[in-house]
PDB file of C-alpha atoms and ligand atoms in Angstrom:
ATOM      1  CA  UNK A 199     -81.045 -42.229 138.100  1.00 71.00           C
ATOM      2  CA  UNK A 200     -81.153 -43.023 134.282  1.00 75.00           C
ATOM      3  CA  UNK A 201     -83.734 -45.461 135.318  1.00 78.00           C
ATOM      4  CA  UNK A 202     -85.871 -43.358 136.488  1.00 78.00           C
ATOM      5  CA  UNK A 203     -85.363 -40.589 134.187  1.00 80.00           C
ATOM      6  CA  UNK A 204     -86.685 -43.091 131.554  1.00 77.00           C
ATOM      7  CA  UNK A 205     -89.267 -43.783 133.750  1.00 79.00           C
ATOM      8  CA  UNK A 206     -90.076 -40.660 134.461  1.00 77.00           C
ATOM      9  CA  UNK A 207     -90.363 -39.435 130.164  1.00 79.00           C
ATOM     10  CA  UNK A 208     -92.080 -42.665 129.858  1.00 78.00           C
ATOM     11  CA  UNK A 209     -94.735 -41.822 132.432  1.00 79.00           C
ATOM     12  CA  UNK A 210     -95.086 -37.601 130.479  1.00 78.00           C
ATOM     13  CA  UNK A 211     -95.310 -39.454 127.227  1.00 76.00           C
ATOM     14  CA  UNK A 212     -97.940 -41.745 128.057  1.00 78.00           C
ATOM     15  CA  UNK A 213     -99.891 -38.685 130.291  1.00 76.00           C
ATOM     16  CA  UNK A 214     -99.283 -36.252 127.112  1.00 76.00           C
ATOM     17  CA  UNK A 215    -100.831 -39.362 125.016  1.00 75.00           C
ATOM     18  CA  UNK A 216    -103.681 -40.184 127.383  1.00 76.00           C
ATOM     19  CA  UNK A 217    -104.070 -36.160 127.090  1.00 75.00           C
ATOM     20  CA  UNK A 218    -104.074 -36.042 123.329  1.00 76.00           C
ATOM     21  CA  UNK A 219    -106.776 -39.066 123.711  1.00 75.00           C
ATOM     22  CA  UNK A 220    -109.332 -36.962 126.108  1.00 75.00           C
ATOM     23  CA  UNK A 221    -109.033 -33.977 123.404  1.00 75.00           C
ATOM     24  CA  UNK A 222    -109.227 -36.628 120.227  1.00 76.00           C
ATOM     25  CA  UNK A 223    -112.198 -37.931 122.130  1.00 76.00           C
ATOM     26  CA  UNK A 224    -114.183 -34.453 123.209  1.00 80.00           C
ATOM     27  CA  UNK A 225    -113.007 -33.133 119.470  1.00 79.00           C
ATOM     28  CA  UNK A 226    -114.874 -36.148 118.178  1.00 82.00           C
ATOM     29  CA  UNK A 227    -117.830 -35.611 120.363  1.00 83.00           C
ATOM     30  CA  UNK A 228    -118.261 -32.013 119.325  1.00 78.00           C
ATOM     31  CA  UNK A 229    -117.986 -33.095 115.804  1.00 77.00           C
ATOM     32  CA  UNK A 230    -120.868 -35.542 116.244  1.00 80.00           C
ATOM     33  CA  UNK A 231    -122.933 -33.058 117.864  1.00 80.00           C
ATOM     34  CA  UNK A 232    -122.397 -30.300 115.694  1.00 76.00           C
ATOM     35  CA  UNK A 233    -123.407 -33.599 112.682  1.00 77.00           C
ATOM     36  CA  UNK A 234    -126.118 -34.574 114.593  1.00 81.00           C
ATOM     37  CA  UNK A 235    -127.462 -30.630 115.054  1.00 79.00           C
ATOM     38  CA  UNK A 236    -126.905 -29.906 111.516  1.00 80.00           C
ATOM     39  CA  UNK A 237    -128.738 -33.029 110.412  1.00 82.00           C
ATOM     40  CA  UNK A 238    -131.809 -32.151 112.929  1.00 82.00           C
ATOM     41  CA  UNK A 239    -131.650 -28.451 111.127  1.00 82.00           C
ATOM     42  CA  UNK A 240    -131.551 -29.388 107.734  1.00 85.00           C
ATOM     43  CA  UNK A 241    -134.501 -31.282 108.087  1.00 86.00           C
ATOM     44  CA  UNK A 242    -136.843 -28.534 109.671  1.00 83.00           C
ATOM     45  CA  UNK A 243    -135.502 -26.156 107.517  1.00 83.00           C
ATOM     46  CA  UNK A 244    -136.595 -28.577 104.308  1.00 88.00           C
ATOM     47  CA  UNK A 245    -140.164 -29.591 105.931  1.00 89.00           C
ATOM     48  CA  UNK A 246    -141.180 -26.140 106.487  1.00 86.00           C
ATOM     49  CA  UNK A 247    -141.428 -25.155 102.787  1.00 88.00           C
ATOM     50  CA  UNK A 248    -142.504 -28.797 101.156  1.00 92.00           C
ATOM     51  CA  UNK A 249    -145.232 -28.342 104.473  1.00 92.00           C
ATOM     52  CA  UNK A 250    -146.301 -24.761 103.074  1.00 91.00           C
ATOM     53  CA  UNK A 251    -146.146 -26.072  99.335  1.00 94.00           C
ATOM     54  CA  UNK A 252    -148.160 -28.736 100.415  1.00 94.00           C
ATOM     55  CA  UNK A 253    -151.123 -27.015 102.381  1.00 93.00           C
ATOM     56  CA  UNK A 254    -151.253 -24.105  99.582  1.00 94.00           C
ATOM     57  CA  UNK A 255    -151.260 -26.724  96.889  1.00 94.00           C
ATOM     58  CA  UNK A 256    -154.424 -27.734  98.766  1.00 94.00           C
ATOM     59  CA  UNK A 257    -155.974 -24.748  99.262  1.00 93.00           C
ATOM     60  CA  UNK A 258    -155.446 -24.197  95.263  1.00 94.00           C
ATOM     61  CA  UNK A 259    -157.313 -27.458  94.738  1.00 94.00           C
ATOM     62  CA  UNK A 260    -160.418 -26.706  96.624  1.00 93.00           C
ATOM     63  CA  UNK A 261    -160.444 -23.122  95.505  1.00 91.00           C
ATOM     64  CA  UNK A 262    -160.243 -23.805  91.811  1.00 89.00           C
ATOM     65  CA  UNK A 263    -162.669 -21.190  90.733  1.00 91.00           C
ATOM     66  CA  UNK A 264    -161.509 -18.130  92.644  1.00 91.00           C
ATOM     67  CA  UNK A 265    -158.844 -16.746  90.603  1.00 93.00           C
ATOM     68  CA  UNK A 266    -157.955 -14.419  92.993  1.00 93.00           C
ATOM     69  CA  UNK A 267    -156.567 -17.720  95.327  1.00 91.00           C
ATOM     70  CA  UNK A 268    -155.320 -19.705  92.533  1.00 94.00           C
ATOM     71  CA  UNK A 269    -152.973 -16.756  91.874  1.00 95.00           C
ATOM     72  CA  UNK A 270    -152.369 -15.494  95.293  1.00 94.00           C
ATOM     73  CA  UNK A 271    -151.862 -19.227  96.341  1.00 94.00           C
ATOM     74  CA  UNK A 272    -149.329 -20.508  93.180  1.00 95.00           C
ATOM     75  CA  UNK A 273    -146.999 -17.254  93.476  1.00 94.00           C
ATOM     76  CA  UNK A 274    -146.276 -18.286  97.315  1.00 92.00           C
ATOM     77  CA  UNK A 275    -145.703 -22.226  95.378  1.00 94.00           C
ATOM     78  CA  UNK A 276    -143.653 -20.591  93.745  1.00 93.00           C
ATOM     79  CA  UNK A 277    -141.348 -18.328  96.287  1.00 90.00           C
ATOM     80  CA  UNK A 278    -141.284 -21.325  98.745  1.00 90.00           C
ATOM     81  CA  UNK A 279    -140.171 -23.688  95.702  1.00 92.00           C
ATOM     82  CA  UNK A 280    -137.551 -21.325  95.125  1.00 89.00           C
ATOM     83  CA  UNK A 281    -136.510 -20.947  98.733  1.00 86.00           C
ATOM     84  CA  UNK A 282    -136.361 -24.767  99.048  1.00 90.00           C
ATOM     85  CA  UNK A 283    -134.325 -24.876  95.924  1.00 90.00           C
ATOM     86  CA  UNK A 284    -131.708 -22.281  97.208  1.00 86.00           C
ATOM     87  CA  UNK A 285    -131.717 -23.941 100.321  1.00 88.00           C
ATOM     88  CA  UNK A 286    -130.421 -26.775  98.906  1.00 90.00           C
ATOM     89  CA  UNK A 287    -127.739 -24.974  96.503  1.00 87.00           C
ATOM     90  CA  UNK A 288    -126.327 -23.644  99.661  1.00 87.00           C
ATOM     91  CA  UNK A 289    -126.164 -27.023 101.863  1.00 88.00           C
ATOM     92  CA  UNK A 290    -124.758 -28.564  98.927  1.00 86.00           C
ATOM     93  CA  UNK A 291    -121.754 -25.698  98.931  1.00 84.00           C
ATOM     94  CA  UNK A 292    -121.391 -25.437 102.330  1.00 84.00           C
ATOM     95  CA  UNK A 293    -120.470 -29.552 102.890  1.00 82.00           C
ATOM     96  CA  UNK A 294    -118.387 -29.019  99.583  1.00 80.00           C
ATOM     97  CA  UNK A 295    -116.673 -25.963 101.767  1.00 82.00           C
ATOM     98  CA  UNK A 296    -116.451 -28.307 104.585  1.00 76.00           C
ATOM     99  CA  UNK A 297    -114.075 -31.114 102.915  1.00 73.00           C
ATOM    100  CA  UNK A 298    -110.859 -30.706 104.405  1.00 68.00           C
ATOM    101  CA  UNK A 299    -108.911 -29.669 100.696  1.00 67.00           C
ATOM    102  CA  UNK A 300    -112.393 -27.863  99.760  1.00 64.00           C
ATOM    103  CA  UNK A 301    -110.214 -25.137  97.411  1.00 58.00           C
ATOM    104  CA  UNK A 302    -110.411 -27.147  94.599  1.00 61.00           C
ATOM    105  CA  UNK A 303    -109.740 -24.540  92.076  1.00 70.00           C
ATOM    106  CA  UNK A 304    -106.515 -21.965  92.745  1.00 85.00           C
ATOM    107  CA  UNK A 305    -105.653 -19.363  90.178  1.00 91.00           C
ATOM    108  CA  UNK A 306    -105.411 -15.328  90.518  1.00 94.00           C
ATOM    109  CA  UNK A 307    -108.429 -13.537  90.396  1.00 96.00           C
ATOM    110  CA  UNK A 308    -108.897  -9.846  89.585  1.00 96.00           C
ATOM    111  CA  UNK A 309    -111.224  -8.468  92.538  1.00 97.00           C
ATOM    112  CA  UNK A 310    -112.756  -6.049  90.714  1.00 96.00           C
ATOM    113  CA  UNK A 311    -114.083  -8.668  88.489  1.00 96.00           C
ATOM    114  CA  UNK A 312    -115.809 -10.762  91.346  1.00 97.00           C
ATOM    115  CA  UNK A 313    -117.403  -7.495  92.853  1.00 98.00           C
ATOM    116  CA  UNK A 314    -118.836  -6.662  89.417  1.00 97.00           C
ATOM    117  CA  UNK A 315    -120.160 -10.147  88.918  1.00 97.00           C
ATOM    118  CA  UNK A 316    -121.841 -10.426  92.662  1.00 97.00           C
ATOM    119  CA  UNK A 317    -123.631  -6.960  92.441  1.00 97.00           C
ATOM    120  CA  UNK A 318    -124.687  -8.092  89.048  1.00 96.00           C
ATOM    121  CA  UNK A 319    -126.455 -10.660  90.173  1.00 94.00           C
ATOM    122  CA  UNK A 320    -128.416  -8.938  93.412  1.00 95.00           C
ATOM    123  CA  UNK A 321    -129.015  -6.050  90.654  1.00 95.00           C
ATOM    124  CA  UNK A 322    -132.990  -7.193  90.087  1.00 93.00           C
ATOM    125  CA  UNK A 323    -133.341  -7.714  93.565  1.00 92.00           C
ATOM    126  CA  UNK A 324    -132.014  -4.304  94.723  1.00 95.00           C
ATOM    127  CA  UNK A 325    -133.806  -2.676  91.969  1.00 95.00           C
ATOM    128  CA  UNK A 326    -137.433  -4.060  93.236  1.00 93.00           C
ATOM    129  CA  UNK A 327    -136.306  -2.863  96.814  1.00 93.00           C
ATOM    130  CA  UNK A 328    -135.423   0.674  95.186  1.00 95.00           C
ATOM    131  CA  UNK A 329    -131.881   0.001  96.552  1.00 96.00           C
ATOM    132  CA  UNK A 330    -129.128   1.561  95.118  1.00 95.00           C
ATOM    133  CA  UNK A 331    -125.784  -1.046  94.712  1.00 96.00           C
ATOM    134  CA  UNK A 332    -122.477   1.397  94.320  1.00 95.00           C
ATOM    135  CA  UNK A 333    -118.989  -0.159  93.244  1.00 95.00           C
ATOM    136  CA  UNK A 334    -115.910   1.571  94.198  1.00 94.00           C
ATOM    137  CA  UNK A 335    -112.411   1.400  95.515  1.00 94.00           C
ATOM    138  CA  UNK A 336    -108.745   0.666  94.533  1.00 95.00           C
ATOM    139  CA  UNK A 337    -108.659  -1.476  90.703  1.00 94.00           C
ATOM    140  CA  UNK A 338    -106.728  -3.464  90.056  1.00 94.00           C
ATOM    141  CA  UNK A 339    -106.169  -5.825  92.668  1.00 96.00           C
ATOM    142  CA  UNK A 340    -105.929  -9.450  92.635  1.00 96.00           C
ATOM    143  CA  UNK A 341    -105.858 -12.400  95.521  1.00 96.00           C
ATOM    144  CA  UNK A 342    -105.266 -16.493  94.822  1.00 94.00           C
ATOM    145  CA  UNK A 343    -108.196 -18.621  94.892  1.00 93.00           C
ATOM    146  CA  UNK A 344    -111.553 -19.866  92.901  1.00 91.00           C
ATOM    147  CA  UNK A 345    -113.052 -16.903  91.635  1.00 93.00           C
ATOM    148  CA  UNK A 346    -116.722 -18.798  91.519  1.00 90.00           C
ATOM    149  CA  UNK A 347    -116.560 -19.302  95.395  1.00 91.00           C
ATOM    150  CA  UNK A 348    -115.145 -15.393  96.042  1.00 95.00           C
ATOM    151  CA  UNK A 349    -117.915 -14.317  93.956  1.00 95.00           C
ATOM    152  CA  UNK A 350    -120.551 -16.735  96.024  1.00 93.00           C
ATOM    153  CA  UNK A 351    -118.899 -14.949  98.857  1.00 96.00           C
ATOM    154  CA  UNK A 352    -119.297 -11.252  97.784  1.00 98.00           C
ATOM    155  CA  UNK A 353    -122.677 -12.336  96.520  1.00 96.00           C
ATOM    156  CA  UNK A 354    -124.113 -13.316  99.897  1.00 95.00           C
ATOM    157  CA  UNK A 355    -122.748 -10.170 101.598  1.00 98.00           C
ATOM    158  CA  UNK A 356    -124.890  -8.214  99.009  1.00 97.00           C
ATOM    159  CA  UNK A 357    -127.790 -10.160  99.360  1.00 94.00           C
ATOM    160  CA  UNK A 358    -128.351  -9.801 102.998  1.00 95.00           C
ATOM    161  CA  UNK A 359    -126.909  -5.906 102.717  1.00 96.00           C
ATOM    162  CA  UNK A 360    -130.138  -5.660 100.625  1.00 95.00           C
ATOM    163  CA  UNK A 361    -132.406  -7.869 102.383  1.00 92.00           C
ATOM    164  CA  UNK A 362    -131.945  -6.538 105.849  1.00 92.00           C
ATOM    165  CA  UNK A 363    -131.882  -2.815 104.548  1.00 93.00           C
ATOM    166  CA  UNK A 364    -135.703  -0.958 104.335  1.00 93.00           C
ATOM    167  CA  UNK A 365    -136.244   0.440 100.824  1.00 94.00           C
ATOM    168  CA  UNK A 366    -134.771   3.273  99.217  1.00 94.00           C
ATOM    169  CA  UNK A 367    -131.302   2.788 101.153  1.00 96.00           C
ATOM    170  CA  UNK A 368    -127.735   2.429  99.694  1.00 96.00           C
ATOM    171  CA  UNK A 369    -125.326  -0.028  99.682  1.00 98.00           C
ATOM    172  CA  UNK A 370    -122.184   0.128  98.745  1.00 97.00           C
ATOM    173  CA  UNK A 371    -118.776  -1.876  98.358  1.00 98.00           C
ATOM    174  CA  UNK A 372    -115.677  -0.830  98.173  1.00 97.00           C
ATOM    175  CA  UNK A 373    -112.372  -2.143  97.170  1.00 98.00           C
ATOM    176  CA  UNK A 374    -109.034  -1.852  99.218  1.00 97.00           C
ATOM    177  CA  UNK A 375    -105.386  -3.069  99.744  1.00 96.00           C
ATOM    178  CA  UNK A 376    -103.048  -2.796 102.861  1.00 95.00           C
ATOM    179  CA  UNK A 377    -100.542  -4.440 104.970  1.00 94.00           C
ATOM    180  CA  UNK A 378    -100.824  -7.357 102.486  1.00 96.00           C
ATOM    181  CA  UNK A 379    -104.439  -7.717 102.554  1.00 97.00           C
ATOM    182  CA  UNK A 380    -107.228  -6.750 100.253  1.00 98.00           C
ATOM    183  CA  UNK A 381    -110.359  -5.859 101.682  1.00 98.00           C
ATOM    184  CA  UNK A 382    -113.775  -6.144 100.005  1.00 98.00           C
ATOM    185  CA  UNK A 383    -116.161  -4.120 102.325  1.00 98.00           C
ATOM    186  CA  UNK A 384    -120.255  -3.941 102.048  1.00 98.00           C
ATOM    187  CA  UNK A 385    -121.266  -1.302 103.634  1.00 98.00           C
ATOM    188  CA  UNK A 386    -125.369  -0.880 104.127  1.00 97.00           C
ATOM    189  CA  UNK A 387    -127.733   1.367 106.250  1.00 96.00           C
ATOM    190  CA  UNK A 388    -130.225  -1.371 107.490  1.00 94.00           C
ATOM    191  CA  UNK A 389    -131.560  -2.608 110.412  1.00 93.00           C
ATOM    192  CA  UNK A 390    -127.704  -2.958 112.048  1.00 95.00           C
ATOM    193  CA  UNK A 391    -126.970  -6.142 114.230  1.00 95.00           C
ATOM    194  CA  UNK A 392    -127.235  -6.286 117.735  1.00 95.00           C
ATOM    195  CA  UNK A 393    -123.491  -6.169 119.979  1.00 95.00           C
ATOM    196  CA  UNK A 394    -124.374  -9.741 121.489  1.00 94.00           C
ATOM    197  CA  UNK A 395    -125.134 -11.412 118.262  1.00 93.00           C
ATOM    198  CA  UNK A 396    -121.943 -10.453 115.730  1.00 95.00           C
ATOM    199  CA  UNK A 397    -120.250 -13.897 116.408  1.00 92.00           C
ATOM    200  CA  UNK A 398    -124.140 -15.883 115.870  1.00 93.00           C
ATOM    201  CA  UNK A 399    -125.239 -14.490 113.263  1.00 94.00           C
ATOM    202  CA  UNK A 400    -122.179 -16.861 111.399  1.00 95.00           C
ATOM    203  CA  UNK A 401    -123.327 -19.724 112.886  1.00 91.00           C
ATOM    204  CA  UNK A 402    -125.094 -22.184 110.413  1.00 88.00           C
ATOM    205  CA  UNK A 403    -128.824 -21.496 110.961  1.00 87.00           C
ATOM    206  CA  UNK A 404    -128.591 -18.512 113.114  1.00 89.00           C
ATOM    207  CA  UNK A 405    -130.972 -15.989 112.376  1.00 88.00           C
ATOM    208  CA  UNK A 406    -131.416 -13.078 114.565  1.00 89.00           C
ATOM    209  CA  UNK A 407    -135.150 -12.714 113.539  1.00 85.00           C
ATOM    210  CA  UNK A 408    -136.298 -16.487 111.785  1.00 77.00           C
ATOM    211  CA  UNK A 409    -139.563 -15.510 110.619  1.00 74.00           C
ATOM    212  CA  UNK A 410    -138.485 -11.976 109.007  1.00 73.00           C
ATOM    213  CA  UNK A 411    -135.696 -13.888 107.590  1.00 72.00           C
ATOM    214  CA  UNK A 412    -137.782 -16.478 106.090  1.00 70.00           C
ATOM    215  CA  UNK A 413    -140.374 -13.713 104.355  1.00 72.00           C
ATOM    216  CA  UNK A 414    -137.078 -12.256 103.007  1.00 73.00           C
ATOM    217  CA  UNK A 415    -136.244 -15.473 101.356  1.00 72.00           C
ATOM    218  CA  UNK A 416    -133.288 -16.367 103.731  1.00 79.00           C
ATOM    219  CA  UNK A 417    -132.025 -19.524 104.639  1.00 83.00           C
ATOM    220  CA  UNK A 418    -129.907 -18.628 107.503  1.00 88.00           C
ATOM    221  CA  UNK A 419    -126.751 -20.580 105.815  1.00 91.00           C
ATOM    222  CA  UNK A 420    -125.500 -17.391 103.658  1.00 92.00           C
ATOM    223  CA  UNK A 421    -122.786 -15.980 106.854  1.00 95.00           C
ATOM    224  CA  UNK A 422    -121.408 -19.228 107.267  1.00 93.00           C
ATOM    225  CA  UNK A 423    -120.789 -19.774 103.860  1.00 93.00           C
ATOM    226  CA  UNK A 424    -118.981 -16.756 102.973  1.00 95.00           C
ATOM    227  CA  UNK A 425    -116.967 -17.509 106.565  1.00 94.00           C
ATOM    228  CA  UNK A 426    -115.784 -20.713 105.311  1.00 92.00           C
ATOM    229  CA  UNK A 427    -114.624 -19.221 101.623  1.00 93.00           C
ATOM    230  CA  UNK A 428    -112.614 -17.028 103.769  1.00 95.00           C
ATOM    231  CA  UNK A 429    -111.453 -19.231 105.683  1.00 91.00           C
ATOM    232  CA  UNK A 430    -110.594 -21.490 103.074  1.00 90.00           C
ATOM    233  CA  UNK A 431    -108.714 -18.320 101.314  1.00 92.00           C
ATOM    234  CA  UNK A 432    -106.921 -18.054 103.987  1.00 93.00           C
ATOM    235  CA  UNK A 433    -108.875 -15.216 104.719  1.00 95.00           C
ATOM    236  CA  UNK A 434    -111.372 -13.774 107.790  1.00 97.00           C
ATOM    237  CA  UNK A 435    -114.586 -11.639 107.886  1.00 98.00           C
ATOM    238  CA  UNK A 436    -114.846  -8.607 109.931  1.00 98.00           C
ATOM    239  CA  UNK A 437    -118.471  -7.238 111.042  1.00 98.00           C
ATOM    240  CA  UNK A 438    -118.923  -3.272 112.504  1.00 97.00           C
ATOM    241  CA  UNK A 439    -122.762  -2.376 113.234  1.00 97.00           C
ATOM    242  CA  UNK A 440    -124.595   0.339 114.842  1.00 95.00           C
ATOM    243  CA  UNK A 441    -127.912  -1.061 115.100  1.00 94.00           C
ATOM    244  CA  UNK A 442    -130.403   0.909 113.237  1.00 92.00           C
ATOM    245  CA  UNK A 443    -127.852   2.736 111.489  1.00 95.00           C
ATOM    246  CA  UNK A 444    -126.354   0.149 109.460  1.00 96.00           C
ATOM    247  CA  UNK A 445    -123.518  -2.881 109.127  1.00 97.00           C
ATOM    248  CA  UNK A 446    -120.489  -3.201 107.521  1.00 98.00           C
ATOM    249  CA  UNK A 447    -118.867  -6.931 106.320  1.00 98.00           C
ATOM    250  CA  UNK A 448    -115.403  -6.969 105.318  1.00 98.00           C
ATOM    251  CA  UNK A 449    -113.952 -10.178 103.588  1.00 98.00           C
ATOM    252  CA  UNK A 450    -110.029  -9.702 104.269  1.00 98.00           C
ATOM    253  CA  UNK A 451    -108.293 -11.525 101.701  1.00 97.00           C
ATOM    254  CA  UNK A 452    -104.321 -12.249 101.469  1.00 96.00           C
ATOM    255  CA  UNK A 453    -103.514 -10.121  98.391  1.00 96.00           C
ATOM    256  CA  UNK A 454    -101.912 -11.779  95.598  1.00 93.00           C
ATOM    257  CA  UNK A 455     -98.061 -10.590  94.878  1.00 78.00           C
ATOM    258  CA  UNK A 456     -97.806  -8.768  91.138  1.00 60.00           C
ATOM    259  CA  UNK A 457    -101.312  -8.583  91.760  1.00 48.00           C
ATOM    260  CA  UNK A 458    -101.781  -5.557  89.453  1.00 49.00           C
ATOM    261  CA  UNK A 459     -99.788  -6.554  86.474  1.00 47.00           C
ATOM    262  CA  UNK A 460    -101.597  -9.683  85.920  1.00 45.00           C
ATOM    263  CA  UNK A 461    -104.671  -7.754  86.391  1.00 45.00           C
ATOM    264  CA  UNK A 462    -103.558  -5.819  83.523  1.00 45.00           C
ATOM    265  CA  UNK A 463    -102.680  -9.079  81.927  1.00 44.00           C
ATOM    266  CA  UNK A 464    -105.761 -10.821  82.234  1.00 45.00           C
ATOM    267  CA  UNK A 465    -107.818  -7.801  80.726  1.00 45.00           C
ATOM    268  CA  UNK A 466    -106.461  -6.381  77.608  1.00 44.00           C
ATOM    269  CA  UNK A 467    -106.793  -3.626  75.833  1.00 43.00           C
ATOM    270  CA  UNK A 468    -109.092  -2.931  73.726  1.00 45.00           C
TER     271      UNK A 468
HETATM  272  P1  LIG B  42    -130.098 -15.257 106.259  1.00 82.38           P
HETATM  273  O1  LIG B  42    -130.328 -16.127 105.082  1.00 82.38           O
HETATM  274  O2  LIG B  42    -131.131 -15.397 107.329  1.00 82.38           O
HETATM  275  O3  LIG B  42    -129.810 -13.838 105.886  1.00 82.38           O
HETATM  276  P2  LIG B  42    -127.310 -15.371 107.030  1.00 82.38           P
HETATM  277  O4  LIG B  42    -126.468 -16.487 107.529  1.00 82.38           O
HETATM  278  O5  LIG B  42    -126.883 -14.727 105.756  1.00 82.38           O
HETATM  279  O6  LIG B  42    -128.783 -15.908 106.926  1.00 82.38           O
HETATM  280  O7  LIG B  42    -127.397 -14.266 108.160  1.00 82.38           O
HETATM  281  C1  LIG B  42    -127.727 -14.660 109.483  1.00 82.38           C
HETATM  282  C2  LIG B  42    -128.503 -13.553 110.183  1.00 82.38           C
HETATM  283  O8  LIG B  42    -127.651 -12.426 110.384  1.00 82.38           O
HETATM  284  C3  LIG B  42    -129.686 -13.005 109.404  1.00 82.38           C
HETATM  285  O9  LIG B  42    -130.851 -13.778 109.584  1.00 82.38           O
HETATM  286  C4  LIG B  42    -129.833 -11.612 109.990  1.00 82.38           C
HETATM  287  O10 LIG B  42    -130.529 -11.687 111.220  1.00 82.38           O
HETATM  288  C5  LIG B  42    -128.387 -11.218 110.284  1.00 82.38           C
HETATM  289  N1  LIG B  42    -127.793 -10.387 109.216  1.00 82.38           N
HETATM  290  C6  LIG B  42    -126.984 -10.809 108.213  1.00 82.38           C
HETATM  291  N2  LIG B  42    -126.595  -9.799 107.429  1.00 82.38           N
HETATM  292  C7  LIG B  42    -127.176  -8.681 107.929  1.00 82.38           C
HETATM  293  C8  LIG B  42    -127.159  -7.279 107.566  1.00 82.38           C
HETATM  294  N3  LIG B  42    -126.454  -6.848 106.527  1.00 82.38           N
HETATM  295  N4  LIG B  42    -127.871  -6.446 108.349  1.00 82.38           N
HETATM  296  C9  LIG B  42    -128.570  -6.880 109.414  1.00 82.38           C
HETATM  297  N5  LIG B  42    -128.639  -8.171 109.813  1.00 82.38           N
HETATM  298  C10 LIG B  42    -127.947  -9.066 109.076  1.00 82.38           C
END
């Protein structure tokens, strides 16, 4: 019976091997699809604006004497150049995000500080859209991790709280701590996301409406960037929406023990 009890473990092993094989194998196929899908979407998403720059640029050149075109004509050179040129920022971060040790930079970072920094920087945006950007919440708080990709993440949130909210709107983010967590919640009253598309929309490329997107100067990659900072934080993002009324995104982040004292450390007082 010993014989065939080795027999027997040697015939599970080599199952439980040929097993682990068939996943290895269908994991690897994914992975080449999702590479070759990615590839395929990069390079629409890049011909579209060099195609527009391209055909305006024309237009410009046989127009040369209506300044009305030549102006009309450059400034959408200009927003399309600018779209291609984010576009490419954020394909360049997200296969950085992608490397398997992508946290390349660990040290604490006062929350407050990242918040500040990201709503600074939709500030001239919100202002032309007559938004109003409110800060609030608990200070003082403080998670581990690279405080240029938490602010990249907070950033996008903003943006596309502003971009998918009609004028004269608030948005607002907040600041909180609990069962170990901090949360970082933007809060907006736009145009709300739909039940069926809260898991898409953080696919890479997903858009739930591509050409209103576009004319709002998105790219489609902002969600799935600021999924894979959490992720990579060891963190998640949450979504709540009543369409029409408004969404809510919530990056959950593993709060940082003695988090307030070294926020207290690392700003001193005056
Ligand atoms: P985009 O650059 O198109 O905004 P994202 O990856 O940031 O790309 O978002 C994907 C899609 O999710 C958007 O095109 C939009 O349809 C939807 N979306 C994202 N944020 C919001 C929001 N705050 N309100 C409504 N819809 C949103």
């Amino acid at each position: 019976t010993g014989t065939l009890r080795l027999q027997l473990r040697v015939a599970a092993l080599t199952a439980d091997r040929v097993l682990l094989l068939a996943d290895d194998r269908t994991a690897a196929r994914r992975l080449e699809e999702m590479r070759r899908d990615f590839v395929a979407n990069v390079s629409h998403e890049l011909k579209t604006p060099v195609g527009a720059i391209s055909l305006l640029a024309e237009t410009v050149r046989n127009n040369p004497d209506d300044p009305e075109t030549v102006r009309r004509f450059t400034d959408r050179m200009q927003r399309e150049a600018r779209r291609l040129s984010a576009l490419v920022q954020q394909i360049i971060d997200l296969s950085r995000l992608q490397e398997p040790d992508a946290l390349i930079d660990s040290e604490l970072v006062a929350v407050d500080e990242v918040v500040a920094e990201a709503v600074d920087r939709v500030a001239v945006e919100a202002r032309a859209r007559n938004i109003v950007v409110a800060q609030g919440g608990t200070p003082g708080l403080c998670v581990h991790g690279d405080p240029a990709l938490l602010t990249t993440a907070v950033r996008n949130l903003l943006d596309n709280a502003v971009r998918h909210s009609p004028p004269a709107t608030r948005v607002s983010v907040g600041v909180s701590r609990g069962d170990g967590l901090v949360r970082v919640a933007v809060v907006d009253q736009g145009i709300g996301i739909p039940e069926d598309k809260r898991e898409r929309v953080f696919e890479r490329f997903y858009r739930i409406d591509a050409a209103r997107s576009r004319q709002t100067g998105g790219t489609g990659l902002g969600l799935s960037i600021v999924k894979h900072i959490a992720a990579d934080h060891g963190g998640r993002v949450d979504l709540w929406s009543t369409p029409g009324r408004g969404s809510t995104f919530t990056l959950v982040l593993p709060e940082a023990q003695g988090g307030s004292d070294a926020a207290a450390l690392s700003t001193p007082e005056p």
